[in-house]
Coordinates of C-alpha atoms in Angstrom, one line a residue:
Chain A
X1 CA 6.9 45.9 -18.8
X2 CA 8.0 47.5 -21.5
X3 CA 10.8 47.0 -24.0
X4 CA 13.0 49.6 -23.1
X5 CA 13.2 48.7 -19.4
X6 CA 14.1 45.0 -20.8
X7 CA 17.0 46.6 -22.6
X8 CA 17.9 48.5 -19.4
X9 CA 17.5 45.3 -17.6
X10 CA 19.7 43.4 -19.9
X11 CA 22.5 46.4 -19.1
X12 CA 22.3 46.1 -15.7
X13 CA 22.6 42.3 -15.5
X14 CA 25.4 42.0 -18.3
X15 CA 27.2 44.7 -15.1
X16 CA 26.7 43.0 -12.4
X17 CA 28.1 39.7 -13.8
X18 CA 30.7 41.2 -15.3
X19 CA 31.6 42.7 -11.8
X20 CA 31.2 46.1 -12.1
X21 CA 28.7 46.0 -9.8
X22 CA 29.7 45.8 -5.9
X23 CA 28.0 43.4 -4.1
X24 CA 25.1 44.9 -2.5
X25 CA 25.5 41.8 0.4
X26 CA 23.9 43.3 3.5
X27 CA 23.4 47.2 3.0
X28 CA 23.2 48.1 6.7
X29 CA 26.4 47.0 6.8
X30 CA 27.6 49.7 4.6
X31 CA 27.2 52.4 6.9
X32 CA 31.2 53.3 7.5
X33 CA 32.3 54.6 4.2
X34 CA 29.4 57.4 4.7
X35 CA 31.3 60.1 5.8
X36 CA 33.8 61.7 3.8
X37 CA 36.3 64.1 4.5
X38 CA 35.6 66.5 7.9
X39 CA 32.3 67.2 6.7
X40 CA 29.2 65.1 6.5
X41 CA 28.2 64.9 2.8
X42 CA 24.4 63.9 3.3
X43 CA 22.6 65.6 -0.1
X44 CA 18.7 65.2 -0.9
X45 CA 17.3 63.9 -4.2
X46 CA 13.7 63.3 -5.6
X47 CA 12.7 60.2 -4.4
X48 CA 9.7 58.9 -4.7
X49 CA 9.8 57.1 -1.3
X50 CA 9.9 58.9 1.4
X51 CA 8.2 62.0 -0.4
X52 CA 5.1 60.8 -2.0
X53 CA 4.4 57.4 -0.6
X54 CA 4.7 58.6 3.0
X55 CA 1.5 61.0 3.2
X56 CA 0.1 57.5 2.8
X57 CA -2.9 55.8 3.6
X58 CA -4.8 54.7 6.6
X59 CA -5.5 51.3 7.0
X60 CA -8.7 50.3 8.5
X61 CA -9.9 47.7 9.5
X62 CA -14.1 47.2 8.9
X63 CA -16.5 44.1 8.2
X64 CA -16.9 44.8 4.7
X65 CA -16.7 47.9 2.3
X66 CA -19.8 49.8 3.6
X67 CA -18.8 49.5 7.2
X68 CA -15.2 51.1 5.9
X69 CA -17.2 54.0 3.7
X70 CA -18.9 54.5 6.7
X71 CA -16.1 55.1 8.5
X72 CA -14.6 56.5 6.0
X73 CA -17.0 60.0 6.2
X74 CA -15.0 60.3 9.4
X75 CA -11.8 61.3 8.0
X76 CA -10.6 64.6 9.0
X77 CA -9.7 65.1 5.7
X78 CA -12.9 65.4 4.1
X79 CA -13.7 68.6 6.8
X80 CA -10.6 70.4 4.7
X81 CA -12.0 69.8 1.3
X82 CA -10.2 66.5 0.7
X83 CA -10.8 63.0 -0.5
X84 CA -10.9 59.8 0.8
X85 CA -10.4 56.8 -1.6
X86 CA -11.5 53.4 0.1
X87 CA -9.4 50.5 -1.1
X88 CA -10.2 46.8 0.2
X89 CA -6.8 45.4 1.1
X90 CA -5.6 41.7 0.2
X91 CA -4.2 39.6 2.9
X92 CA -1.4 37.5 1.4
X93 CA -0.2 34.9 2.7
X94 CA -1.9 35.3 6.1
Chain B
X1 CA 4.6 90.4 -9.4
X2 CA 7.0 90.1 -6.8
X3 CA 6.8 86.2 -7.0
X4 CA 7.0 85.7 -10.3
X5 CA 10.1 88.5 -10.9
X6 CA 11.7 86.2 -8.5
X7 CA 11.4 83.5 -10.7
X8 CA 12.1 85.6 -13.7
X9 CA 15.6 86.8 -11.7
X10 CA 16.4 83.4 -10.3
X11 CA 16.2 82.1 -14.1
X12 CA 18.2 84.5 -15.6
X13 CA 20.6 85.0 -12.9
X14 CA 23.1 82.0 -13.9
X15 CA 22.9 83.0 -17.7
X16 CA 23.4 87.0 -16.9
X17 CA 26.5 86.2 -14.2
X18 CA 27.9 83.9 -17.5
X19 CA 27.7 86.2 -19.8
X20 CA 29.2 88.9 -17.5
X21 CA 32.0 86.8 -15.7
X22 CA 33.7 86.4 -20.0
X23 CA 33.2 90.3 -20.1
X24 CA 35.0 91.0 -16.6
X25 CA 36.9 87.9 -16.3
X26 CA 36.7 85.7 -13.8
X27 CA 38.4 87.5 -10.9
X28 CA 35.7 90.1 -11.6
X29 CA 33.2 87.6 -10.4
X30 CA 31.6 89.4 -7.9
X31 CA 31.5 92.6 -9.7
X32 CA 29.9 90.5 -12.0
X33 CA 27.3 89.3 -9.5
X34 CA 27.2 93.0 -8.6
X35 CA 25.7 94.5 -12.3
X36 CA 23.7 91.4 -12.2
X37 CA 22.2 92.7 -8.5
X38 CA 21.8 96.4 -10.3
X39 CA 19.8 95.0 -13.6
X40 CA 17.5 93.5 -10.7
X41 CA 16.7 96.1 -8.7
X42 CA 16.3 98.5 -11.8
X43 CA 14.0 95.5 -13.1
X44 CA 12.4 96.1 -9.8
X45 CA 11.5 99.9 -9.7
X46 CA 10.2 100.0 -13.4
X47 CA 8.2 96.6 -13.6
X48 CA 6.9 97.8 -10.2
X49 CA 5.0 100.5 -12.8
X50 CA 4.9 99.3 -16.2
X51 CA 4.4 95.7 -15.1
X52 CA 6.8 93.0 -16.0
X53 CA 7.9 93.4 -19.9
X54 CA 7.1 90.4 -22.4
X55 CA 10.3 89.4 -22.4
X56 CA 11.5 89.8 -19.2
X57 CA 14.9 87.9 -19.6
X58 CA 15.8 90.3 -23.0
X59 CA 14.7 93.5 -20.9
X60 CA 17.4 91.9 -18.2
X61 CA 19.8 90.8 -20.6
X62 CA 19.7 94.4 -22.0
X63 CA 19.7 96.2 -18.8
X64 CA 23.0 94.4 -17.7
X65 CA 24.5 94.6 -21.2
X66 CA 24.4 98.6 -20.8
X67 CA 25.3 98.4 -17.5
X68 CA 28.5 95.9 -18.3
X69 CA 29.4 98.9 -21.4
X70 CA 29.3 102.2 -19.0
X71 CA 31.4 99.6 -15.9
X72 CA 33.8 99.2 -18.8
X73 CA 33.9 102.7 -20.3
X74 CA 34.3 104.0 -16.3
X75 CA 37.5 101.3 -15.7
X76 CA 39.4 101.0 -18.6
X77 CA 41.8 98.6 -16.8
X78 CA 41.8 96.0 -19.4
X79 CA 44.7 93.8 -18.2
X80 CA 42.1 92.8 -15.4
X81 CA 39.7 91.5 -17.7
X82 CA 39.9 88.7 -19.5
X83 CA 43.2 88.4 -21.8
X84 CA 41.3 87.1 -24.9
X85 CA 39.0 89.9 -24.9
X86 CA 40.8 92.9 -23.4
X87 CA 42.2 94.1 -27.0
X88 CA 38.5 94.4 -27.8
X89 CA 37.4 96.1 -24.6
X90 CA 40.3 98.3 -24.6
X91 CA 38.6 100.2 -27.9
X92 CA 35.5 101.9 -28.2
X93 CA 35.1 101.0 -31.5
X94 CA 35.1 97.3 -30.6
X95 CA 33.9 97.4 -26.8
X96 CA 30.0 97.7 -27.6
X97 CA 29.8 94.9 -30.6
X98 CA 32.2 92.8 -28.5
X99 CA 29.8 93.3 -25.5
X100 CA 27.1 92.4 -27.8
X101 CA 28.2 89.2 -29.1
X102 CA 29.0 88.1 -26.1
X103 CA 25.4 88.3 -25.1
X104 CA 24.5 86.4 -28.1
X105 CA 21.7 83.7 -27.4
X106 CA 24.1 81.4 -28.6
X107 CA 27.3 82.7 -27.0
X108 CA 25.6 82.5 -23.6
X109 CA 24.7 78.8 -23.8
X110 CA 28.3 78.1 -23.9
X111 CA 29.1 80.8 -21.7
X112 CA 26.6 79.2 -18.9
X113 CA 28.4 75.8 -19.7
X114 CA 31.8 76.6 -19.5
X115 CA 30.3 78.7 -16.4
X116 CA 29.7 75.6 -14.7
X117 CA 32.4 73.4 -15.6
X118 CA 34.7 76.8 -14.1
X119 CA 33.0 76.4 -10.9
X120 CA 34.2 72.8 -10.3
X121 CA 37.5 74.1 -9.5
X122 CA 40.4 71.7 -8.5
X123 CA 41.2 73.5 -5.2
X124 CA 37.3 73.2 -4.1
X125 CA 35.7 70.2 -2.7
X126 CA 32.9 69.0 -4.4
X127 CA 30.3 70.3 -1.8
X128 CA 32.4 73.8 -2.6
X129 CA 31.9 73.4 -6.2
X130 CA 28.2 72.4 -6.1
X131 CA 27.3 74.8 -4.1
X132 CA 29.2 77.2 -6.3
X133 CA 27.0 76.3 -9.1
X134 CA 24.0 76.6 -7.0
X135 CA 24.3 79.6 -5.5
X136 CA 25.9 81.6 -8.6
X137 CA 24.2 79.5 -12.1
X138 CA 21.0 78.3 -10.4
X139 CA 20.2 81.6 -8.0
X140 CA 19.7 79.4 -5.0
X141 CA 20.0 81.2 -2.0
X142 CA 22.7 80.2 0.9
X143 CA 19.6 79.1 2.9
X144 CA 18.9 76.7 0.2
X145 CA 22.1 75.4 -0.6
X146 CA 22.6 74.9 3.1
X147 CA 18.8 72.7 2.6
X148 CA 20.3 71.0 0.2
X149 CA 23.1 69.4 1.8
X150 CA 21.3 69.2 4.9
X151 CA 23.9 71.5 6.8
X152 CA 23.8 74.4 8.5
X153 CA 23.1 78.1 7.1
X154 CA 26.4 79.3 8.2
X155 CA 28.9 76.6 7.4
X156 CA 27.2 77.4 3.5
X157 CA 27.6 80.4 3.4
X158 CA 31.2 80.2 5.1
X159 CA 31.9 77.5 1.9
X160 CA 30.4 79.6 -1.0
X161 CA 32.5 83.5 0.8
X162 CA 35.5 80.4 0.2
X163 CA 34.9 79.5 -2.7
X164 CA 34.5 82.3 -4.6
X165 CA 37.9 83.7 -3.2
X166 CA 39.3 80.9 -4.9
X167 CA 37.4 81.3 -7.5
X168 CA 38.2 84.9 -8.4
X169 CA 41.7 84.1 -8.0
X170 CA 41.6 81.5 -10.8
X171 CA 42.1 84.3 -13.7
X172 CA 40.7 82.4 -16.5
X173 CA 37.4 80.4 -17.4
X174 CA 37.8 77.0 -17.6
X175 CA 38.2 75.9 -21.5
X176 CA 35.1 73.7 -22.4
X177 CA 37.7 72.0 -25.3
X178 CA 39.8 70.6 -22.8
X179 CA 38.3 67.4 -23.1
X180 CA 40.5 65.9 -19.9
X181 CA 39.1 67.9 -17.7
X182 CA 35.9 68.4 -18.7
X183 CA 35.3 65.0 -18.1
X184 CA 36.8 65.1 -14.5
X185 CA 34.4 68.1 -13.5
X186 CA 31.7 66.2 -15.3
X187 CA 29.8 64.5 -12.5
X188 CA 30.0 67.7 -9.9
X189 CA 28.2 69.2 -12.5
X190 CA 25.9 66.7 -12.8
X191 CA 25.3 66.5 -8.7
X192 CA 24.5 70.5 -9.0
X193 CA 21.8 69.4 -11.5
X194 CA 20.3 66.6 -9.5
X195 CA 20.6 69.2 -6.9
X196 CA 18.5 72.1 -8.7
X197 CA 16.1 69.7 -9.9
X198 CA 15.2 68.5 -6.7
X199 CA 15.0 71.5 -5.2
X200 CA 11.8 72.1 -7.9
X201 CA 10.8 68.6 -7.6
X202 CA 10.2 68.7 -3.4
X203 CA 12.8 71.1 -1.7
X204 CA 13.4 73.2 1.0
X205 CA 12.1 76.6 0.3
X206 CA 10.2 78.5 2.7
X207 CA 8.0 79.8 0.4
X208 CA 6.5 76.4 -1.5
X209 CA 7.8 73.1 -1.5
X210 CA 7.0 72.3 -5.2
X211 CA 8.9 74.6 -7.7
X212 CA 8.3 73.3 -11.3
X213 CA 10.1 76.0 -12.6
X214 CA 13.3 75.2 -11.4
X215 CA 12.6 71.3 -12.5
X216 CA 12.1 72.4 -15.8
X217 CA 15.4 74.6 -15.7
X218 CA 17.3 71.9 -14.5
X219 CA 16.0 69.4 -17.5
X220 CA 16.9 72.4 -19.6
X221 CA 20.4 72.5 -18.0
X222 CA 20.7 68.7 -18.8
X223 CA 19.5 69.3 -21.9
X224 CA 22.6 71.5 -22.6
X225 CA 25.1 69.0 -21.4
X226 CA 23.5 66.4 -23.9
X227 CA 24.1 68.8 -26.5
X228 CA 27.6 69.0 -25.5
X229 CA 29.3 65.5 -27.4
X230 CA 31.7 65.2 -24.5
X231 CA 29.2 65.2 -21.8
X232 CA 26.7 63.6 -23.5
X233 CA 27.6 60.2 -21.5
X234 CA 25.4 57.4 -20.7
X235 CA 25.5 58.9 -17.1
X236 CA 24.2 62.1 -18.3
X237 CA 21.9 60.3 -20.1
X238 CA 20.3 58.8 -16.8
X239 CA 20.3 62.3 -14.9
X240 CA 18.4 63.4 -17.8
X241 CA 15.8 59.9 -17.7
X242 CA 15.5 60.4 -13.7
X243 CA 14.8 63.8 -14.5
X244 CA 11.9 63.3 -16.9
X245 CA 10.4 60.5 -15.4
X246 CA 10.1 62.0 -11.8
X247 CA 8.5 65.4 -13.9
X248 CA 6.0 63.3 -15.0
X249 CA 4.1 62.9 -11.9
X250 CA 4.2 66.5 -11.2
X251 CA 1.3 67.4 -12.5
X252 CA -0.6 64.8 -10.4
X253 CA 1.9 65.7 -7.0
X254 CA -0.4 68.9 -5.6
X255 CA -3.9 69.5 -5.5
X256 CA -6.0 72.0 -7.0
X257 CA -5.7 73.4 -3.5
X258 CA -2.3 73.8 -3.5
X259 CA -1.8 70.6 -0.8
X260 CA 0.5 67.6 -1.6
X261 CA -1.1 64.4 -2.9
X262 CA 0.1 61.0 -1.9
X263 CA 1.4 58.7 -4.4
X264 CA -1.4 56.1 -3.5
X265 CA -3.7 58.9 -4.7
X266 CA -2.0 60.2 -7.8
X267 CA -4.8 60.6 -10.0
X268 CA -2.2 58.6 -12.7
X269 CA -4.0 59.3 -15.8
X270 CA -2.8 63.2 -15.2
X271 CA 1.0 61.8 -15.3
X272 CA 2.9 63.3 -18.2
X273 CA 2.9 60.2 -21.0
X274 CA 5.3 62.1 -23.6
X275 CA 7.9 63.2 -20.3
X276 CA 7.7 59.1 -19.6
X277 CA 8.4 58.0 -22.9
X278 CA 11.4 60.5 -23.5
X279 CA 12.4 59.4 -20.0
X280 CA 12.7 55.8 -21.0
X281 CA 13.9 56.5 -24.5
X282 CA 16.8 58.5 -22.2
X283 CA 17.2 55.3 -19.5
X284 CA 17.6 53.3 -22.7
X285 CA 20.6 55.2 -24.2
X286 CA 21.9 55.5 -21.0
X287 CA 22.0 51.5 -20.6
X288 CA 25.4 51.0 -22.2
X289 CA 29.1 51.3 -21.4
X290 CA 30.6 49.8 -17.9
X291 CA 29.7 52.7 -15.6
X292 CA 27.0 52.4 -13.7
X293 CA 25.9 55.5 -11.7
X294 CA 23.3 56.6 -8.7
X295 CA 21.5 57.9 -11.6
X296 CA 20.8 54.8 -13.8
X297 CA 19.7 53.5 -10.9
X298 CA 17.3 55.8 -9.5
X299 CA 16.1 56.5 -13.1
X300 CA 15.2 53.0 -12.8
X301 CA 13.5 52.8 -9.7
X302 CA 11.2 56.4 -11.2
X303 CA 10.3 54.1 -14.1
X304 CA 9.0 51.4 -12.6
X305 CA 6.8 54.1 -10.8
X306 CA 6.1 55.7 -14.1
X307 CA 4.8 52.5 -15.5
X308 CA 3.0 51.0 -12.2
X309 CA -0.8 51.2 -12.9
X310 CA -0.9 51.8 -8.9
X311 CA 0.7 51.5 -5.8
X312 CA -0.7 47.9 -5.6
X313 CA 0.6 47.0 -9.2
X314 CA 4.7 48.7 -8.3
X315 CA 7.2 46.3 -8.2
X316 CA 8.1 47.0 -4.7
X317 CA 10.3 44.0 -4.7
X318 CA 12.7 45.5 -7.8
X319 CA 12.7 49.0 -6.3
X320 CA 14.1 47.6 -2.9
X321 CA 16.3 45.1 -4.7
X322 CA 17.8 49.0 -7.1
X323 CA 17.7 50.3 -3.2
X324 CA 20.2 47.9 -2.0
X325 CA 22.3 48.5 -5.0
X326 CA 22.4 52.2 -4.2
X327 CA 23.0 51.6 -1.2
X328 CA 26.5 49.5 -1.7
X329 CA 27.2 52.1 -4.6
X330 CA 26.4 55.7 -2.5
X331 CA 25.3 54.8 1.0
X332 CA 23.6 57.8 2.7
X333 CA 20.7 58.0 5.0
X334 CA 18.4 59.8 2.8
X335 CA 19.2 56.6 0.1
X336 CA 18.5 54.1 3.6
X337 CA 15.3 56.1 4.7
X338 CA 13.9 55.4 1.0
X339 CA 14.6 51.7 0.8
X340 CA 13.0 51.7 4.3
X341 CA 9.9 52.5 2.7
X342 CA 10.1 50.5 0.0
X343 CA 10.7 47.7 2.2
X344 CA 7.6 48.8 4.6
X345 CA 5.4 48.6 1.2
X346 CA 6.8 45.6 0.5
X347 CA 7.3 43.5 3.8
X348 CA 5.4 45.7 5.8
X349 CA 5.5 48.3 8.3
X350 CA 6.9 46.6 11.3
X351 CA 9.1 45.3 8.9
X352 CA 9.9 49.5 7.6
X353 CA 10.2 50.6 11.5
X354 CA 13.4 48.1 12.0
X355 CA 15.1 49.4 8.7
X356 CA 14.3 52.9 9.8
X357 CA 15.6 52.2 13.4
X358 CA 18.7 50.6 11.6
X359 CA 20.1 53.9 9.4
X360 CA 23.2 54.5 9.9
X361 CA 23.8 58.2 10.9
X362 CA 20.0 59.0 10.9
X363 CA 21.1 61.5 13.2
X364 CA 21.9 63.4 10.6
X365 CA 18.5 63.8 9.3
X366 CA 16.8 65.5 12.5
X367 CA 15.9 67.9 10.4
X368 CA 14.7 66.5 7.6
X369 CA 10.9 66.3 8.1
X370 CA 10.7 63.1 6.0
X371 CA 12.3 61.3 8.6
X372 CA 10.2 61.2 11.5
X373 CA 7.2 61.6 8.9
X374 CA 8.3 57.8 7.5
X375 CA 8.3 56.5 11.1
X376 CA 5.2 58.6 11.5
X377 CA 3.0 56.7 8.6
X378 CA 4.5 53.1 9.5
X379 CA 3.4 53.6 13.3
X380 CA -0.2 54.6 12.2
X381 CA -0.1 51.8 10.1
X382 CA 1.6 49.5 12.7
X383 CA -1.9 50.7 14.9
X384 CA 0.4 53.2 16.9
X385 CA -1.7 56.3 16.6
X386 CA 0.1 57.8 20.1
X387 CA 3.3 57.1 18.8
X388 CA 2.3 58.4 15.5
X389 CA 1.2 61.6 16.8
X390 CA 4.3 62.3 18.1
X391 CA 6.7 61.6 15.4
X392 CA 4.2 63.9 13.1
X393 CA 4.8 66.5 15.7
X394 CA 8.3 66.3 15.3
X395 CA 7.9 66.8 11.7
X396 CA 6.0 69.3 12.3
X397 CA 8.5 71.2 13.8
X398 CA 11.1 70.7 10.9
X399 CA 8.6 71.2 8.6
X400 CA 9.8 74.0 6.1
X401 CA 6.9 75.7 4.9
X402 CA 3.1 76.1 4.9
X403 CA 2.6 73.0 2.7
X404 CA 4.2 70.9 4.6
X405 CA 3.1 72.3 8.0
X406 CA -0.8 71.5 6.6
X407 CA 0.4 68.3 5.4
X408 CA 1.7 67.4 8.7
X409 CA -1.1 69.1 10.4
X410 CA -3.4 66.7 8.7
X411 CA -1.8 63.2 9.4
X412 CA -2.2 65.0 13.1
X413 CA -5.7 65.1 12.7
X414 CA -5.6 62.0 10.8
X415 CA -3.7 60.4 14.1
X416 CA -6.1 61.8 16.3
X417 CA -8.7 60.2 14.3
X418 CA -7.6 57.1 14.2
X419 CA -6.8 56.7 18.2
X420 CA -10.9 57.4 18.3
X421 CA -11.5 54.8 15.6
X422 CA -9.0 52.0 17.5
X423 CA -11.0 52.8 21.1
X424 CA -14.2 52.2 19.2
X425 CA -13.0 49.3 17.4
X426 CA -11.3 47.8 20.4
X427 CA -14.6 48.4 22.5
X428 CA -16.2 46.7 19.5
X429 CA -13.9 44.0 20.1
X430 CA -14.3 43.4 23.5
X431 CA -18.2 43.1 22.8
X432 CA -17.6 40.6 20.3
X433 CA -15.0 38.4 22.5
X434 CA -17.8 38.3 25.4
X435 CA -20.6 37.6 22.9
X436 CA -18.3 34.6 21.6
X437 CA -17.5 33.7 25.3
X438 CA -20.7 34.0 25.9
X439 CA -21.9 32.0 22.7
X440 CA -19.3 29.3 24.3
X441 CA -20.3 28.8 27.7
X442 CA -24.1 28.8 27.0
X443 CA -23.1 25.6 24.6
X444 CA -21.0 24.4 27.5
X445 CA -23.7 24.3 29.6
X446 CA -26.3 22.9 26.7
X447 CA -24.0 20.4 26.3

């Protein structure tokens, strides 16, 4: 990673041990201080999460890569000008 | 033209109302808004012929200048403009250069700042003032301000009617060299930045969910506060990082058919490397001081994604371990639905589905199509293609524009496809348990 994200790092670190940061402990737990005032205070931001990584993948499972490229010439995807991109995935720790 | 006048008009909205509300003072605010309405539809009638100028915003900036001049010649009620500038207005021989300085290019960057900062008004909540900033500086609509806060169009529009009354009844602009205050209204106008550039990054808008114009007024916006000493603070500093490092992967965020691409299939090499490195350079400055803020952290979570060679290389692990942070610092269920994610990437999506059943409040965010589209993706992956279906239907419904509707429409499909795929597999698998049992008994026997 690079250096700047060290220095960043180094920032956040030197915070939390100097107890600026609260304790994170069990974030479901957290839940009560959401709302605020009469009115709920929910606001949207850019995450990255829920929109770009959901409109996700598929995960198939096939014998080897050619069964899964077969397969693959399936998607409904390709029949609207898309792509599909077949990726063996790792088991770990399985 | 229509589409891209809008743009023109939603840009130069927030600078024009600025300029107008030190002309009229700020009780005049909406007969402010009102010249700025008239330069429009004037705009309107003789691009609709000439087509639009090539420099739309000084053809606008004009328009409402003359249109400011004649208001004033027509009222010369100069006590209810204001005070600083009604001995100017008051004359004829100093009305028109006054007018004109004030729409000086440099004049209205202050303007638009002190603009802002007069917005987040003491009397106003914050949701008041943000929405203030929105809907008057940024030229969202009440529909979208409503989007953005995830509340209902008339309860927005109910706030911003409000707050304007209060508003208008303020009398003077708020006075940028008051440094006390300026840093108490400091982080509303940092929300209403976050806000705007979100809206370009993946909002609500009926017409297209990707907007990159208002990202890149929203990084100009922040640029402006950095060049401001006394809100150039480490947290502005992160707003600005987050900014730059989520506007990298824009260009790599649609298709060339106009449909959204998935992170896993960003083509990265098409992510913006000189908007990364001022990002980091920006997370960097921002790493100092004792105040750590929603945006170091989520500028920190967008540059481990900005430096991730793919999804397989992130650093899932850090991103839920900023996640949890966020969450102790500003728990929401938007923040909750996100580390859900990351944890689903992470732990898998089993693992996802609990967090997501979990949220606190995730009522709240029936209508926020990301939410049934995360438990969507982590049932297909789960090998739930029914249930699937059904949650993509659901985002379906909340689904706020064409994009997203064809998006959704697709994992559909995809669903469909996939409950065809497991039958065939599964009959598959039966074969291959009775050839084994088979294999087995025949061996029985032989032996």
């Amino acid at each position: 990673m690079q250096e700047t994200m060290q220095k960043w790092v180094a920032w956040f670190k030197e915070l939390g041990e100097n107890g600026h940061i609260k304790d994170p402990g069990n974030p479901l737990e957290h839940g009560g201080t959401i709302v605020r005032g009469k009115e709920k205070t929910v606001t949207d931001g850019p995450y990255a999460e829920a929109k770009d990584v959901v409109n996700g993948y598929l995960v198939v499972e096939a014998k080897d890569l050619a069964q899964a490229t077969e397969l693959a010439k399936g998607c409904p995807n390709l029949a609207i000008g898309g792509s599909v991109e077949v990726r063996p995935i790792e088991r770990l720790a399985r | 033209v229509t589409q891209s006048s809008d743009q023109i008009f939603r840009r130069e909205a927030g600078r024009m109302v600025a300029a107008l509300t030190r002309v009229f003072g700020m009780d005049n605010l909406s007969l402010a808004e009102d010249v700025v309405q008239d330069a429009f539809v004037s705009a309107l009638e003789v691009w609709k012929f000439r087509g639009i100028p090539e420099n739309p915003s000084a053809w606008l900036m004009t328009a409402a200048k003359n249109r400011a001049i004649s208001v004033l010649r027509r009222r010369r009620t100069a006590q209810s403009y204001e005070s600083e500038l009604s001995w100017y207005l008051q004359s004829e021989w100093t009305l028109t250069p006054a007018v004109e300085e004030l729409f000086s290019p440099s004049a209205i960057k202050d303007d638009l700042l002190r603009m802002m900062f007069s917005c987040c008004h003491a009397q106003l909540s914050e949701e008041a003032q943000v929405s203030l900033i929105l809907n008057i500086l940024c030229g969202f609509s009440i529909e979208e301000v409503a989007q953005a806060f995830l509340s209902a169009h008339d309860a927005a529009q109910k706030r911003i009617v409000r707050a304007k009354g209060v508003l208008a009844k303020s009398k003077r602009l708020f006075d940028v060299k008051s440094e006390k205050e300026f840093v108490a209204r400091l982080p509303t106008v940092q929300r209403a930045l976050y806000l705007l550039f979100n809206e370009g990054y993946h909002g609500a808008s009926s017409d297209a969910p990707v907007r990159r114009e208002l990202c890149s007024e929203a990084m100009h916006l922040a640029a402006l506060l950095l060049s401001h000493p006394a809100a150039a603070t480490p947290t502005s500093h992160a707003l600005a990082a987050l900014m730059c490092l989520h506007a990298a992967r824009l260009p790599a965020r649609m298709d060339s058919s106009g449909d959204l691409v998935s992170l896993s299939n960003h083509d990265r090499s098409r992510w913006d490397q000189e908007l990364i490195s001022d990002g980091l350079k920006l997370l960097e400055l921002a790493a100092s001081g004792n105040e750590l803020s929603e945006y170091h952290i989520e500028a920190a979570i967008a540059a481990i994604h900005a430096q991730a060679d793919s999804m397989n290389a992130t650093d899932w692990g850090e991103i839920v371990r900023l996640y949890d942070t966020l969450m102790a610092l500003t728990p929401s269920p938007i923040v909750a639905l996100n580390r859900a994610i990351a944890i689903s990437q992470n732990e898998g999506p089993e693992r996802g589905l609990k967090e997501i059943d979990a949220i606190v409040h995730g009522e709240w965010l029936e209508s926020y199509p990301f939410y049934a589209a995360a438990r969507g993706e982590l049932e297909l992956r789960c090998g739930q293609p029914e249930v699937a279906y059904r949650q993509f239907q659901k985002a379906l419904s909340v689904a706020r524009n064409d994009t997203e509707r064809r998006f959704f429409g697709a994992r559909l499909r995809q669903c469909e496809k996939a409950d065809e795929l497991r039958a065939y597999l599964e009959i598959f698998w039966d074969d291959a348990v009775s050839n084994y049992r088979d294999a087995a008994e025949s061996r029985h026997w032989r032996a």
